[in-house]
Tab-separated table of N, CA and C in Angstrom:
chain	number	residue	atom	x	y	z
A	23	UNK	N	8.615	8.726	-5.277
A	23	UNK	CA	8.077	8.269	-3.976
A	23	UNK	C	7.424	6.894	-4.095
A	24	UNK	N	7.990	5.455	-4.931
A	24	UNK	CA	7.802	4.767	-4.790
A	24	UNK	C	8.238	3.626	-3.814
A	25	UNK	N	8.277	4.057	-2.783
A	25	UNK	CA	8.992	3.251	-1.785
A	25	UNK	C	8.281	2.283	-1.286
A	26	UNK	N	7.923	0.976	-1.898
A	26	UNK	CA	6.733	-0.282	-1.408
A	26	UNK	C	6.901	-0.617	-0.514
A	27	UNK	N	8.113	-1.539	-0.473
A	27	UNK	CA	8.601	-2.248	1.137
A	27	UNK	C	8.621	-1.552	2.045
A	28	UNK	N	8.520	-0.127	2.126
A	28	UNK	CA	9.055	0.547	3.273
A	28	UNK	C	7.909	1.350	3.791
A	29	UNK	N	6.453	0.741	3.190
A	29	UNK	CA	5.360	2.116	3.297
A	29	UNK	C	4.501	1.050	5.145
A	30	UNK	N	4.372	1.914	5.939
A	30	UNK	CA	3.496	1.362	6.938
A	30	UNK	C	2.110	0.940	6.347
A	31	UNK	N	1.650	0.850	7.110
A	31	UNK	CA	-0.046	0.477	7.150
A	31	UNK	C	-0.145	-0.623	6.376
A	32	UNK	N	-1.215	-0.796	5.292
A	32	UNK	CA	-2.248	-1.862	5.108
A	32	UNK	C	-2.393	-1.699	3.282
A	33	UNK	N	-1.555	-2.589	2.523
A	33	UNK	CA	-1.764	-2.770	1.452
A	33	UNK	C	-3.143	-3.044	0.412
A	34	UNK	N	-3.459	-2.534	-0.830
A	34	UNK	CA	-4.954	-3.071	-1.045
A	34	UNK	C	-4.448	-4.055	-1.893
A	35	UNK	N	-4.725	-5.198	-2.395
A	35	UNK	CA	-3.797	-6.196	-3.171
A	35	UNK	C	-4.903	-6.004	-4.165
A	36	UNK	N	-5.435	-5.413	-4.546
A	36	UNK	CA	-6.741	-5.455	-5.845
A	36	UNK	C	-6.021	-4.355	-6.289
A	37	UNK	N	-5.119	-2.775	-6.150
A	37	UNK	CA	-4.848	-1.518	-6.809
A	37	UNK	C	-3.471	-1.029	-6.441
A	38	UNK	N	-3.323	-1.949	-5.216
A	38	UNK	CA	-1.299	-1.785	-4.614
A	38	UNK	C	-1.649	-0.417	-3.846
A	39	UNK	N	-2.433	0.294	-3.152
A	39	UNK	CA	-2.703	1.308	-2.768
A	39	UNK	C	-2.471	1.051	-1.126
A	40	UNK	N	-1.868	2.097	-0.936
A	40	UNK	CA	-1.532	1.941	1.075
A	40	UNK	C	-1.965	2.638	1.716
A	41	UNK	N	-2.949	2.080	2.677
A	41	UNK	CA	-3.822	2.721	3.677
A	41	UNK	C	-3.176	2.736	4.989
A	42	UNK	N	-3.699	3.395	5.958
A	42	UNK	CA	-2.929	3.745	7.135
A	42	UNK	C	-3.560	3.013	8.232
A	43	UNK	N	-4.966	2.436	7.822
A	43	UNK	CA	-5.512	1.716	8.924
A	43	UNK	C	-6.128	0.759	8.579
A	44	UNK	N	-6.526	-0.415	9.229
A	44	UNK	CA	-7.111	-1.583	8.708
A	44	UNK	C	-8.814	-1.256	8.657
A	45	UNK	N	-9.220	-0.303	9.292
A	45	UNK	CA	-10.587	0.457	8.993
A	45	UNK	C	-10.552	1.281	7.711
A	46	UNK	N	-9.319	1.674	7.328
A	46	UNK	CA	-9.634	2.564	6.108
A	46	UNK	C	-8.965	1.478	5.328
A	47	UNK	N	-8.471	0.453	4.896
A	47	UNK	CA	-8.207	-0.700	3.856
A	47	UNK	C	-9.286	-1.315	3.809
A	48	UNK	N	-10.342	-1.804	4.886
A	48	UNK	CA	-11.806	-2.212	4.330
A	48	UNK	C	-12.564	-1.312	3.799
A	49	UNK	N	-12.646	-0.038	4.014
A	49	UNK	CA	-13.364	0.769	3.398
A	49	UNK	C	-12.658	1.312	2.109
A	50	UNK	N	-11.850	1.336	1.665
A	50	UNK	CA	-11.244	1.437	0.327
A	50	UNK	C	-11.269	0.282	-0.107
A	51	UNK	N	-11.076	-1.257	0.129
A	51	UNK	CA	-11.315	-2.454	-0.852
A	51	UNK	C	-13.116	-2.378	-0.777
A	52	UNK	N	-14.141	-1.568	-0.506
A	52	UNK	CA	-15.441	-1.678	-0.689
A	52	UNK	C	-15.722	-0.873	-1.984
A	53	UNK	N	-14.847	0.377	-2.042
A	53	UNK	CA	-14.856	1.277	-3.120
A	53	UNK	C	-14.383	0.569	-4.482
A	54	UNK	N	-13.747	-0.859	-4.282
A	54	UNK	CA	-13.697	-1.912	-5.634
A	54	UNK	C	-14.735	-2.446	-6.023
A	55	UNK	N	-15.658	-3.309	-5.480
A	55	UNK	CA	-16.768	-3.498	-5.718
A	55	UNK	C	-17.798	-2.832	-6.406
């Protein structure tokens, strides 16, 4: 189930991790910090 190009939502470019909303991609790039 590595399908990159084809995943919706909101990439984290710090872990390559795909979020479904641009509210939950800021709150998961905070969990880097």
């Amino acid at each position: 189930m590595e399908k990159k190009t084809e995943n919706p939502g909101f990439t984290c470019d710090i872990c390559g991790k795909t979020v479904k909303s641009k509210a939950g991609l800021a709150a998961h790039k905070r969990s880097h910090k």
